[in-house]
CSV table of C-alpha atoms and ligand atoms in Angstrom, one decimal:
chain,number,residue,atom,x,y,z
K,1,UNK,CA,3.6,-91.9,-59.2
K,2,UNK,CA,4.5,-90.4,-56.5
K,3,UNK,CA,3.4,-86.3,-55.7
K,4,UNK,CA,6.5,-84.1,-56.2
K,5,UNK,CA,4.7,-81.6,-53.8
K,6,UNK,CA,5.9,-82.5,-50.7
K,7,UNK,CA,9.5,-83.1,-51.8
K,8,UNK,CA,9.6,-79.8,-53.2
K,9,UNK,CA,8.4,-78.6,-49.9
K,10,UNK,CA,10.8,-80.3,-47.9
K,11,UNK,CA,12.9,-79.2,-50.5
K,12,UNK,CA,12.7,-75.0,-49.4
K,13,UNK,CA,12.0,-76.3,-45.9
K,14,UNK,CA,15.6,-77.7,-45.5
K,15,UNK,CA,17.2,-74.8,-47.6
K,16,UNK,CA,16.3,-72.4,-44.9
K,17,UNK,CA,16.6,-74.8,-41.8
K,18,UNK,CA,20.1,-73.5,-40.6
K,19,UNK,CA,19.1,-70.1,-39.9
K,20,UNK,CA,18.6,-69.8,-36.5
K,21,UNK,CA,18.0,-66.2,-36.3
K,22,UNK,CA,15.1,-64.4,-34.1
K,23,UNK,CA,14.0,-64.8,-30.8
K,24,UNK,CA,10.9,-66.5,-29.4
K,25,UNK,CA,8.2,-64.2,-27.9
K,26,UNK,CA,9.8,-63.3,-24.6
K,27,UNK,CA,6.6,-61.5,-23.3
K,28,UNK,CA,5.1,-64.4,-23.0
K,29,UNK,CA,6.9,-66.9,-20.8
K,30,UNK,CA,5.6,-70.3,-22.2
K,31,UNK,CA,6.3,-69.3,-25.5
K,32,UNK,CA,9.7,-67.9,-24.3
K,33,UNK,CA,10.0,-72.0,-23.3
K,34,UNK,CA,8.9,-73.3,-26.9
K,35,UNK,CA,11.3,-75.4,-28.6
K,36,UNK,CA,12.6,-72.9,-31.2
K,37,UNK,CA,13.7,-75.7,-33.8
K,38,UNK,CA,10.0,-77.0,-34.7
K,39,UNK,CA,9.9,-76.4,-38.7
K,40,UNK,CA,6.8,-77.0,-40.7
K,41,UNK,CA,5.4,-76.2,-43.9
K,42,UNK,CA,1.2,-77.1,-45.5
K,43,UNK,CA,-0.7,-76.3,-48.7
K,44,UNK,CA,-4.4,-77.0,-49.4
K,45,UNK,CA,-5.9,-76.8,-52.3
K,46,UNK,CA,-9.2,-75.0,-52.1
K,47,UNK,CA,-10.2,-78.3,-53.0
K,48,UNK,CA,-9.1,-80.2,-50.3
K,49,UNK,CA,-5.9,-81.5,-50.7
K,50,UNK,CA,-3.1,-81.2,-48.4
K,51,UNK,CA,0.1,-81.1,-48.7
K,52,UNK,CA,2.2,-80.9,-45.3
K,53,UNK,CA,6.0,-81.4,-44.7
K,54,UNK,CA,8.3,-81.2,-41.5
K,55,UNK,CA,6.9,-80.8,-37.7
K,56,UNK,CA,3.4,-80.9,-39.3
K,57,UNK,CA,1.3,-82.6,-36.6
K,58,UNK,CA,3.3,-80.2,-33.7
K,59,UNK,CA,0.6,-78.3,-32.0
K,60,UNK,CA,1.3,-74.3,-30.8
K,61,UNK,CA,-1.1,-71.6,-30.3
K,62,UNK,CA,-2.7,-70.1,-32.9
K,63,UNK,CA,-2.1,-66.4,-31.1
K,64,UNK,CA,-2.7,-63.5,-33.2
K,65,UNK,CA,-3.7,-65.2,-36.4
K,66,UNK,CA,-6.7,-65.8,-34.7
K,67,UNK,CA,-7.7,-62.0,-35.1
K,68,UNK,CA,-8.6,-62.1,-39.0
K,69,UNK,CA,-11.5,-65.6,-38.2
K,70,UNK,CA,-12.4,-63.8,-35.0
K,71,UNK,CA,-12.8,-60.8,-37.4
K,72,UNK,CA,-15.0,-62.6,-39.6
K,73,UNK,CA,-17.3,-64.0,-37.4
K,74,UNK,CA,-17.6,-60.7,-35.8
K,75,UNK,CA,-18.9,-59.3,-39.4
K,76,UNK,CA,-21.2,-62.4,-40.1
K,77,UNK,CA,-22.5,-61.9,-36.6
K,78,UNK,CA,-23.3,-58.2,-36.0
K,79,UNK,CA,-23.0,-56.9,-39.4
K,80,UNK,CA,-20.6,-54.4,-41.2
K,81,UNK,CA,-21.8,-51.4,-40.2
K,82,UNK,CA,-22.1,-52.3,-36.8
K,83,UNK,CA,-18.5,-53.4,-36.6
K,84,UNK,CA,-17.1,-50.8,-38.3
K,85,UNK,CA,-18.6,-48.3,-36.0
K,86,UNK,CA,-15.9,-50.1,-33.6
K,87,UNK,CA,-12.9,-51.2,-35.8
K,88,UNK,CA,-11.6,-49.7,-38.7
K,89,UNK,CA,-10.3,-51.0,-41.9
K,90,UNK,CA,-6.8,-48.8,-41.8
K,91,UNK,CA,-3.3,-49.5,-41.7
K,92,UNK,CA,-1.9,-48.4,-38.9
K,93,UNK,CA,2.2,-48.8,-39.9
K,94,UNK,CA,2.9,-49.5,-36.4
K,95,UNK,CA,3.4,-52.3,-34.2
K,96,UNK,CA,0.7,-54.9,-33.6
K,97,UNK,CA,0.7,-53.8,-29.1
K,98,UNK,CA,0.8,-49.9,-30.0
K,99,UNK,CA,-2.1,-48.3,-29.2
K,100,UNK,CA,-3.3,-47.2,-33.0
K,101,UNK,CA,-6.5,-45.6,-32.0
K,102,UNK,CA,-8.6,-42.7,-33.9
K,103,UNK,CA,-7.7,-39.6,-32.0
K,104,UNK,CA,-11.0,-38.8,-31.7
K,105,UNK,CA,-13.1,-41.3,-31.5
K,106,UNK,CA,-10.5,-44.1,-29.8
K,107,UNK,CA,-11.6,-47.0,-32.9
K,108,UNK,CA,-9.0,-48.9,-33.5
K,109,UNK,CA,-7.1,-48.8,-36.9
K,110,UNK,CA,-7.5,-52.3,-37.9
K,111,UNK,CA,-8.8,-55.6,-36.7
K,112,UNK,CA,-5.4,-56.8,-36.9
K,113,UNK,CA,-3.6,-55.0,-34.2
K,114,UNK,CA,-4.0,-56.2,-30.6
K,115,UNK,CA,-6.5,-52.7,-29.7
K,116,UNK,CA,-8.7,-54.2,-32.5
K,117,UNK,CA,-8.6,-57.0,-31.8
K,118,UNK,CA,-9.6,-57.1,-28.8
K,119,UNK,CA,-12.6,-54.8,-29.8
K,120,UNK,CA,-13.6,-57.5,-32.4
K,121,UNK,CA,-13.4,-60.4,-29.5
K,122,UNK,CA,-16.0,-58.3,-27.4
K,123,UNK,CA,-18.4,-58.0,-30.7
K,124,UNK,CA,-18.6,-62.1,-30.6
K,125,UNK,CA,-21.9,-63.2,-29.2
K,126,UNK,CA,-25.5,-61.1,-28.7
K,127,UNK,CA,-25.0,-57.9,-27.1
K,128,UNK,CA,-24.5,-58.8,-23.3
K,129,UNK,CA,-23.7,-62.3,-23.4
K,130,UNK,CA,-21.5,-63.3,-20.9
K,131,UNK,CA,-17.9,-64.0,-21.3
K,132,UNK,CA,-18.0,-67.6,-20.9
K,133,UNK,CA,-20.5,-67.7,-24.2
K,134,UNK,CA,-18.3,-65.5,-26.0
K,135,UNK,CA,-15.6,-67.8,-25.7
K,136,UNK,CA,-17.3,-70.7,-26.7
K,137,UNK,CA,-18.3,-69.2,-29.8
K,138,UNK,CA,-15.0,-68.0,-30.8
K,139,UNK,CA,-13.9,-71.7,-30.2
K,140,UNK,CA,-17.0,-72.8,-32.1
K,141,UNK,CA,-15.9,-70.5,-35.2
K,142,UNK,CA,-12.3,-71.1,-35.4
K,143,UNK,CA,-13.1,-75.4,-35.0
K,144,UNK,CA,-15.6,-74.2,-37.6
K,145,UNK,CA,-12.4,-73.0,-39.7
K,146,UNK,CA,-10.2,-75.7,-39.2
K,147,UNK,CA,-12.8,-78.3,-39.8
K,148,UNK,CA,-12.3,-80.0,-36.3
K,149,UNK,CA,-12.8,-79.6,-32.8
K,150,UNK,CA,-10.1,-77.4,-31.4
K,151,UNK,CA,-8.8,-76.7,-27.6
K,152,UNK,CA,-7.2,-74.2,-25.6
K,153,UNK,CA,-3.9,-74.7,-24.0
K,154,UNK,CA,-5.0,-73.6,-20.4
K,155,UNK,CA,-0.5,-73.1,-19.9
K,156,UNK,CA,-0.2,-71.2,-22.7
K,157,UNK,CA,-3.7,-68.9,-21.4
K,158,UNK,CA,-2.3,-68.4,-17.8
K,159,UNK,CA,0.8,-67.6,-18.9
K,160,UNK,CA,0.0,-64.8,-21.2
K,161,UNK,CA,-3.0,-63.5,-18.7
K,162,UNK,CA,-0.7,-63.4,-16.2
K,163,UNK,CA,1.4,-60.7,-18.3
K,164,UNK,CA,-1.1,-59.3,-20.5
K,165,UNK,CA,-0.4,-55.8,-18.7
K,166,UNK,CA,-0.3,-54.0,-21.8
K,167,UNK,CA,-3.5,-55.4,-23.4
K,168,UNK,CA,-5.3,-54.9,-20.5
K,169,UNK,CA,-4.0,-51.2,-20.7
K,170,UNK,CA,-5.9,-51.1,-24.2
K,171,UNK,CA,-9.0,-52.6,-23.0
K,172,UNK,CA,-9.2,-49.6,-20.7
K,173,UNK,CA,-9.1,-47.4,-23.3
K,174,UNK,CA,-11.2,-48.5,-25.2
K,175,UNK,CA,-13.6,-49.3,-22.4
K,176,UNK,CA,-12.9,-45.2,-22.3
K,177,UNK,CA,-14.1,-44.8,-25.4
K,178,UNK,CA,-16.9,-46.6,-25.6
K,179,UNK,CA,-15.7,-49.0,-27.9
K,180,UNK,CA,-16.1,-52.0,-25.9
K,181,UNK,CA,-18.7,-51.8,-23.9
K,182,UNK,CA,-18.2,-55.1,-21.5
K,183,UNK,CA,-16.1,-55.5,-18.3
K,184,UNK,CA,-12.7,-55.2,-20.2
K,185,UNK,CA,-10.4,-57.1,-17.7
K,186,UNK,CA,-13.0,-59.9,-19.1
K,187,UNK,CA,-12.8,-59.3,-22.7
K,188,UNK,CA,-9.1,-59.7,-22.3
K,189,UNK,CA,-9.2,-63.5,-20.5
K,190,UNK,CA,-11.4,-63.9,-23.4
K,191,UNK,CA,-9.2,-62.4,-26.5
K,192,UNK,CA,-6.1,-64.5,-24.5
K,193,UNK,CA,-8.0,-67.3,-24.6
K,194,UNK,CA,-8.8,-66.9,-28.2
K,195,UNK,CA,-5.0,-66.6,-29.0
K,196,UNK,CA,-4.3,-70.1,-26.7
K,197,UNK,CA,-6.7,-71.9,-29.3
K,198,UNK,CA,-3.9,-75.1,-30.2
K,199,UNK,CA,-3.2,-75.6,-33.7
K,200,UNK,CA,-1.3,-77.5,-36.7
K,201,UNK,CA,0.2,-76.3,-39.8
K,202,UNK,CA,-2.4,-78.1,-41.4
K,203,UNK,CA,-4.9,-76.9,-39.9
K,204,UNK,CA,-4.1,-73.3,-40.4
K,205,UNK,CA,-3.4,-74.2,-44.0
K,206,UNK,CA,-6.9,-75.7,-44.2
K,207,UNK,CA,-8.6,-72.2,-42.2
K,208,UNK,CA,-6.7,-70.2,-44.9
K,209,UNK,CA,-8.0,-72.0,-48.0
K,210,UNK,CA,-11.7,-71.5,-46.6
K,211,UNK,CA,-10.9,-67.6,-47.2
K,212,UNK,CA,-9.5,-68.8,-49.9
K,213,UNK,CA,-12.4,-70.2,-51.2
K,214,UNK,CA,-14.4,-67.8,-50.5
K,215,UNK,CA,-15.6,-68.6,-47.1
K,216,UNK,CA,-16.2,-72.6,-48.2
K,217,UNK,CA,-14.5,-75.5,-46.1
K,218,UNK,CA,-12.7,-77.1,-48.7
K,219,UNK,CA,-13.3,-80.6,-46.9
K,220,UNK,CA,-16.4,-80.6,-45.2
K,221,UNK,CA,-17.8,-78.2,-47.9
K,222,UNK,CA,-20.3,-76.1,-45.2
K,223,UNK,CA,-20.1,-72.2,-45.9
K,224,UNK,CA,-18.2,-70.9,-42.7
K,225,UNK,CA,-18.6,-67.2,-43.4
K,226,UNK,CA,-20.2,-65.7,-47.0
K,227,UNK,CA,-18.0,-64.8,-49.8
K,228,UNK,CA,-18.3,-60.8,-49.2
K,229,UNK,CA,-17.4,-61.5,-45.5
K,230,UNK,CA,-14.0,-63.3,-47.1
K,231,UNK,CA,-13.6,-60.6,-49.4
K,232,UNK,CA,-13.5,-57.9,-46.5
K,233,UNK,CA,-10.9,-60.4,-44.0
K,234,UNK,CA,-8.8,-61.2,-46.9
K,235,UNK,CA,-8.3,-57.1,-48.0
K,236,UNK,CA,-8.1,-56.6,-44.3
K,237,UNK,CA,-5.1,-59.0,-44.0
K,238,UNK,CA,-3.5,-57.7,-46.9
K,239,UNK,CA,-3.3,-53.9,-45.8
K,240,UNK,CA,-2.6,-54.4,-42.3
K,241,UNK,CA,-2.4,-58.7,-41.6
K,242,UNK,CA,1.8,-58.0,-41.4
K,243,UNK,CA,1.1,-54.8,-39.3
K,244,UNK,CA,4.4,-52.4,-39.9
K,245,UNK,CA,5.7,-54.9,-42.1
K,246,UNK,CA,2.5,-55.2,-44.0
K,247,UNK,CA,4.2,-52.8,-47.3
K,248,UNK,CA,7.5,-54.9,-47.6
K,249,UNK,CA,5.0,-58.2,-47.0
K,250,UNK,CA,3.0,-57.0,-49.8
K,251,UNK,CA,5.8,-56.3,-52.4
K,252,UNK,CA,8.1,-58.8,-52.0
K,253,UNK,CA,5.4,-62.2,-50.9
K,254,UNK,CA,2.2,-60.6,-52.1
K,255,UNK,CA,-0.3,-62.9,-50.0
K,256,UNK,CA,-2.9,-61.4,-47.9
K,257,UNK,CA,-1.3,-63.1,-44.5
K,258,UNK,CA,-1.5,-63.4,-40.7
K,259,UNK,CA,1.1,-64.0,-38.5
K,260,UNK,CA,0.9,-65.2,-34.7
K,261,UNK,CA,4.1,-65.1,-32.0
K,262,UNK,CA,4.2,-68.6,-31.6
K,263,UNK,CA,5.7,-68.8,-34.7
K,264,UNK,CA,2.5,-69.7,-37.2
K,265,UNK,CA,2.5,-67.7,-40.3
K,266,UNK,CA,-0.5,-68.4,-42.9
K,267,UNK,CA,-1.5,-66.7,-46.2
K,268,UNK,CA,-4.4,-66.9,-48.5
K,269,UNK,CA,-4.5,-66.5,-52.1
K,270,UNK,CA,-7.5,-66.1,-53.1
K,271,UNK,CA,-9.4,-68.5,-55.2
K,272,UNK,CA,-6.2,-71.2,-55.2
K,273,UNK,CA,-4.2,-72.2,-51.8
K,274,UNK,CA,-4.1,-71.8,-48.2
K,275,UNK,CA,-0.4,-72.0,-46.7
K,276,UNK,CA,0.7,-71.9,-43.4
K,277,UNK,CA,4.2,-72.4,-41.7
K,278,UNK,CA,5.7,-73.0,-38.1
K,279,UNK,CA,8.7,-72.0,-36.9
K,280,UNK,CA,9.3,-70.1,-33.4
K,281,UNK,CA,11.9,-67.7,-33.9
K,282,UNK,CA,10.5,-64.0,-34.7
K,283,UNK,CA,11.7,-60.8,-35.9
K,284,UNK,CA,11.5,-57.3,-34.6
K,285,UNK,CA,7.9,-57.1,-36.2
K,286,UNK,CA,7.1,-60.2,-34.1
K,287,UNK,CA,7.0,-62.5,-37.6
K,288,UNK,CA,8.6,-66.1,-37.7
K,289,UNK,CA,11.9,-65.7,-39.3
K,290,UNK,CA,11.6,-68.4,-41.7
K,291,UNK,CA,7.8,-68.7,-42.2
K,292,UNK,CA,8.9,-65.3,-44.1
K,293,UNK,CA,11.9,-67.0,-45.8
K,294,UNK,CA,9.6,-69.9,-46.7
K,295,UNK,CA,7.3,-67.4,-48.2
K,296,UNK,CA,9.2,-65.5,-49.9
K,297,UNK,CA,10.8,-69.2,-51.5
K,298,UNK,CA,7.2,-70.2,-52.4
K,299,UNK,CA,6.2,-67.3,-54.3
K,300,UNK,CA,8.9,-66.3,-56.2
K,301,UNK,CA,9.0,-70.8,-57.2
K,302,UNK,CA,5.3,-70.8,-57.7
K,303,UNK,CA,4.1,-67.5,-59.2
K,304,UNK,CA,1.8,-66.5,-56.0
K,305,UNK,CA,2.1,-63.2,-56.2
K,306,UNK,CA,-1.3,-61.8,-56.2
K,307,UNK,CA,-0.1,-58.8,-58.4
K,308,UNK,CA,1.1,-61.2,-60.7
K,309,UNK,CA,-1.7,-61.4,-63.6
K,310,UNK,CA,-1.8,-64.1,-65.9
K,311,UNK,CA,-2.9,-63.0,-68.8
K,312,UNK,CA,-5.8,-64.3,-69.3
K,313,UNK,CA,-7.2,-61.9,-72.2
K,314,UNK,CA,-4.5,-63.6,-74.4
K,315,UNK,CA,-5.7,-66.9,-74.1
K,316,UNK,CA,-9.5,-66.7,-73.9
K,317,UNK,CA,-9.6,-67.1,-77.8
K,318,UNK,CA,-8.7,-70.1,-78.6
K,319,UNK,CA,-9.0,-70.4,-82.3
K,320,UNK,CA,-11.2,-67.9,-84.6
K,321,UNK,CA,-12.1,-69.4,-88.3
K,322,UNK,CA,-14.6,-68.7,-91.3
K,323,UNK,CA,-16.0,-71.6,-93.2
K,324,UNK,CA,-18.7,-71.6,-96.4
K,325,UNK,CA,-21.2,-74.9,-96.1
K,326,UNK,CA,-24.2,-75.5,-97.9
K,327,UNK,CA,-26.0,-73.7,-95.5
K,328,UNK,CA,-24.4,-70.5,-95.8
K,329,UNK,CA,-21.1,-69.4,-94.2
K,330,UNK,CA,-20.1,-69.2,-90.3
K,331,UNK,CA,-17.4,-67.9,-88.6
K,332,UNK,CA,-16.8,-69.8,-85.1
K,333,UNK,CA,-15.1,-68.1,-82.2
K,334,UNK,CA,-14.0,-71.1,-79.8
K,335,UNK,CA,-13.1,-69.9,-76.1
K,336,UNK,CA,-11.6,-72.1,-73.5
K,337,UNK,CA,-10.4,-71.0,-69.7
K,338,UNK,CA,-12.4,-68.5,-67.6
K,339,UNK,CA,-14.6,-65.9,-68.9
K,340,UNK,CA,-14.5,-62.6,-66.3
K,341,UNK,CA,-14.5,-59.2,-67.3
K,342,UNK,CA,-11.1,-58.5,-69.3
K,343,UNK,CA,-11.7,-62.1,-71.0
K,344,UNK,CA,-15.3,-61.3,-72.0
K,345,UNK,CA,-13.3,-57.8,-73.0
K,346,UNK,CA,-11.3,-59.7,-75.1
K,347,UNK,CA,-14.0,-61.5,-77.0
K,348,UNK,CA,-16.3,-58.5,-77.7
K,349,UNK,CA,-12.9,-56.8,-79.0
K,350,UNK,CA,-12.3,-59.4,-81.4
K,351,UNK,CA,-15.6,-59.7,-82.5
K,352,UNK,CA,-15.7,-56.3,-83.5
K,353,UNK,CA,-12.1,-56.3,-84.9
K,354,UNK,CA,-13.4,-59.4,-87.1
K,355,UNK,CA,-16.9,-57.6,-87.6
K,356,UNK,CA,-18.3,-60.7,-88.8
K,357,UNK,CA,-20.4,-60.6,-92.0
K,358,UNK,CA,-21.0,-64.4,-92.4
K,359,UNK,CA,-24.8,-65.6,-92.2
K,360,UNK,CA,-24.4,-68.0,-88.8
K,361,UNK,CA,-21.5,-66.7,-85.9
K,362,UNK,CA,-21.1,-69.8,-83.9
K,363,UNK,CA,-19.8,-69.5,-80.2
K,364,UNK,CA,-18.1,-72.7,-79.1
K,365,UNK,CA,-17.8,-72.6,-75.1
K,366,UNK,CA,-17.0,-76.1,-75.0
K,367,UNK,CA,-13.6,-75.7,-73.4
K,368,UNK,CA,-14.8,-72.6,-70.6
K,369,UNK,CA,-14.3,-74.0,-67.2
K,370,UNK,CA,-15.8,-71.4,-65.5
K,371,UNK,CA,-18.4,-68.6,-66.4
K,372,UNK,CA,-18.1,-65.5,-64.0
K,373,UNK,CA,-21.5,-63.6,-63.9
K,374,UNK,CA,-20.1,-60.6,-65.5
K,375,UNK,CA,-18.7,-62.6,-68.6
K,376,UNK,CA,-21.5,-64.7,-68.8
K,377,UNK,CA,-23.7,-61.3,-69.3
K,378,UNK,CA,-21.2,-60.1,-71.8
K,379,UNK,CA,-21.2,-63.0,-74.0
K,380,UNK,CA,-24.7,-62.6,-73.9
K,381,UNK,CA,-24.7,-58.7,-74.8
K,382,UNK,CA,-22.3,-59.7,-77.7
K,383,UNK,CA,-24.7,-62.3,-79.3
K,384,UNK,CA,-27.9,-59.9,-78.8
K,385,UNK,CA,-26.0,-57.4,-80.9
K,386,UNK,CA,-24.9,-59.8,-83.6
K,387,UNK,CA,-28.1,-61.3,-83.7
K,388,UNK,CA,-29.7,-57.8,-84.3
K,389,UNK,CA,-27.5,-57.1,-86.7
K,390,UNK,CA,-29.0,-59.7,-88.7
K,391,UNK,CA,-26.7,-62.9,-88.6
K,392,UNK,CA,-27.7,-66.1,-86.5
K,393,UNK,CA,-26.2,-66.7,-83.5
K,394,UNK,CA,-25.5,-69.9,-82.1
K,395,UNK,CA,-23.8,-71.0,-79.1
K,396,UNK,CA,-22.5,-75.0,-78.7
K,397,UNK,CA,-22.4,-75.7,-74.9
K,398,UNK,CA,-23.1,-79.5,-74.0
K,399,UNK,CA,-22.3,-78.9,-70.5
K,400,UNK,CA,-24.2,-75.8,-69.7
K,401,UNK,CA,-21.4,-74.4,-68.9
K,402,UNK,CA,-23.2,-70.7,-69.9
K,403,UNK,CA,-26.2,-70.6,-67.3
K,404,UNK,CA,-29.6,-69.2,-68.6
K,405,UNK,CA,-28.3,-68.6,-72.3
K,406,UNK,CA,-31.1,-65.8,-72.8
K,407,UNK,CA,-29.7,-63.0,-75.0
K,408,UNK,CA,-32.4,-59.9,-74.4
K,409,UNK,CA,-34.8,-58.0,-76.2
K,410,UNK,CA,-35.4,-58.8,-79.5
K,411,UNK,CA,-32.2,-61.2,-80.5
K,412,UNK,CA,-32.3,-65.3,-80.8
K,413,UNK,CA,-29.8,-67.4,-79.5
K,414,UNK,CA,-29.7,-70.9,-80.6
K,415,UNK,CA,-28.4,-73.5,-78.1
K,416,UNK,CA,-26.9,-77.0,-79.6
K,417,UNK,CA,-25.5,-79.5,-77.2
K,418,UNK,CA,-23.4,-81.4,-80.0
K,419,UNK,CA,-21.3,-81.2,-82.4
K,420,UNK,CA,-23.2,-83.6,-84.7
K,421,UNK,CA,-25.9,-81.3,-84.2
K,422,UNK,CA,-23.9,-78.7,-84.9
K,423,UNK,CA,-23.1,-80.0,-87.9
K,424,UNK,CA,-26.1,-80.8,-89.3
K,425,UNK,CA,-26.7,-76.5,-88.8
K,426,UNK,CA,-23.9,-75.4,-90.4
K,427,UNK,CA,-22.7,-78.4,-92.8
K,428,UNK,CA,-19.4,-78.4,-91.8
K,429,UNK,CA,-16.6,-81.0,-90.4
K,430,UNK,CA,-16.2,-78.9,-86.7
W,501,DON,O1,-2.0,-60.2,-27.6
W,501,DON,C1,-0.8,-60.7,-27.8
W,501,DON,O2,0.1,-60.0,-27.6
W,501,DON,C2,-0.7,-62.1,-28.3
W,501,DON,N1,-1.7,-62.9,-27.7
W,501,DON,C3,-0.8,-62.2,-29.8
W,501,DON,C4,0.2,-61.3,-30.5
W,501,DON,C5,0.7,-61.8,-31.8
W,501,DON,O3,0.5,-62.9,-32.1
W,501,DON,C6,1.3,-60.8,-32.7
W,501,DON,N2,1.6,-61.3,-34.1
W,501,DON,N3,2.6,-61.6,-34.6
């Protein structure tokens, strides 16, 4: 059988194809000269699969979604306190070349902007290394992201350097400040450079599902950045990643998201996908026209909304039954999905609701398929309390799916890989 993914891909891809609205980035003359027709759409799964429709193998420059990788190598490098001292973590509601610096203390709002930015860039590297090592380490970290070996398109560089009046005008100021502390006309070849990085749909798709997945290449599997150091880019992106658009982004598309005026567009939901699209022609906020359109299409088809909760508390309880064997009665709560928080919630709710007076309260956890830390010590918590309470407590995992099954002071928690062993326990048909 044949994937139905990318035909439904191709599918919203062609449904927005005739809108030629937007302009390409004028500012920059070789994007000005980009063929403004390219249209491209990818997926990965966080486990690796990718799904990619259209112009997917055209390269363009990565631009400003560079700034949230940059961002998190900046963090894994020097810290969070240290780079917070020079970039904040505000909206700034303005547009990503205004200025958007702390009255006071000249910080810029948000990594996001260009001001920021460009602060983050001259963070990359030990304190004093020259530009040139800088540079290869931003290179280094977003090949790192896309799981290959990526280059800079040296017409795309001098095309921007040679008009990047305005960012050089930032670096001043924050040279001014004290914010950055290197030569600043240098930090800005350097930032340019970083935004002349050539990339794919794909390969954006595959750099969003590693924030995605918490900081893991879902290909080559190596840990780019840590998992808090995705949590921080990926809240990041979603305040301020759409910059004075970042409050409509949120509402109507809901996917923490970067945008770059070449035309890329990617978003990562956290914990499932990474999607990117392509398509030259921008809006006033400087965001591809139809990359939003194609966003929009996806998550109001797929659900991706990140404020859109499943409900997982109703279906963490999958059946709840009594039974009387020879050996004495058991009541057996079976759980299947994820236990987190509200689903662990849900189980110590039901278990006091059902207040179990049976001799044996048997946990089935055969059907979890995954065990957050915080559910994992709730569970536990319940069966300490029911097995001080008198009854025994047993728990039927085969796959160790509930890591160190240790309830606490004073309780027992009995552990039976099999039914059959199960059964031979309680005396019942399972
Ligand atoms: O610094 C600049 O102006 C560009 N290199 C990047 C701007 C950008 O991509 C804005 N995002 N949509």
């Amino acid at each position: 059988m044949k994937s139905p993914i990318p035909d439904y891909l191709s599918g919203i891809m062609d449904s927005c194809a005739a809108d030629v609205s937007g302009e390409r980035a004028a500012y920059i003359p070789e994007l000005a000269a980009a063929d403004p027709d390219r249209l491209a759409v990818a997926l990965c799964t966080v486990d690796g699969v990718v799904y990619a429709v259209g112009d997917a193998d055209a390269e363009f420059t990565i631009q400003s979604i560079s700034k949230p990788f940059v961002y998190a190598l900046a963090l894994a490098e020097r810290g969070f306190s240290s780079t917070l001292d020079k970039v904040g973590v505000e909206p700034s509601g303005d547009a990503f070349n205004d200025f958007s610096l702390e009255p006071d203390t000249g910080r810029p709002r948000n990594p996001m902007i260009n001001a920021g930015a460009i602060a983050t860039h001259s963070l990359i590297g030990e304190p004093g290394a020259g530009a040139e090592e800088r540079q290869e380490r931003v290179l280094a970290g977003l090949s790192a992201f896309a799981g290959r070996r990526l280059e800079v398109d040296e017409r795309v560089f001098a095309s921007e350097l040679e008009t990047a009046h305005r960012n050089l005008a930032l670096a001043h100021m924050l040279r001014s400040y004290g914010i950055i502390e290197d030569d600043p006309v240098e930090v800005v070849r350097g930032y340019t450079r970083q935004c002349s990085v050539l990339v794919t749909v794909r390969d954006l798709a595959v750099m969003a599902a590693t924030l995605a997945n918490g900081g893991r290449h879902p290909t080559t599997d190596v840990q780019v950045i840590s998992a808090r150091v995705a949590r921080q880019v990926l809240s990041v992106m979603t305040t301020s990643g759409m910059y004075d658009a970042a409050g409509d982004w949120v509402t109507t598309v809901g996917i923490p998201a970067k945008s770059g005026v070449a035309g890329g567009l990617l978003g990562a939901l956290p914990g499932q996908v990474g999607v990117a699209t392509f398509s030259p022609r921008l809006d006033k906020h400087g965001h591809s026209v139809r990359g939003v359109q194609l966003f929009r299409r996806l998550t109001d088809d797929m659900g991706m909304h990140l404020m859109e909760i499943p409900s997982p508390g109703q279906a963490v309880l999958r059946k709840v039954r009594t039974f009387d064997g020879p050996h004495g009665s058991s009541m057996v709560f079976q759980l299947q999905g994820r236990l987190g928080f509200t689903t662990a919630e849900v189980v110590a709710r039901e278990v006091v609701e059902q207040a179990p007076t049976t001799d044996r309260v048997i946990f089935d956890v055969e059907l979890l398929y995954k065990v957050e830390e915080v559910g994992r010590v709730m569970l536990l918590e319940v069966c300490r309390r029911l097995s001080l309470e008198g009854r025994e407590v047993i728990l039927l995992d085969s796959e160790g799916v509930l890591p160190n099954p240790v309830p606490g002071s004073g309780a027992t928690l009995k552990v039976v890989t099999s039914r059959e062993e199960l059964i031979g326990l309680a005396s019942a048909d399972q």
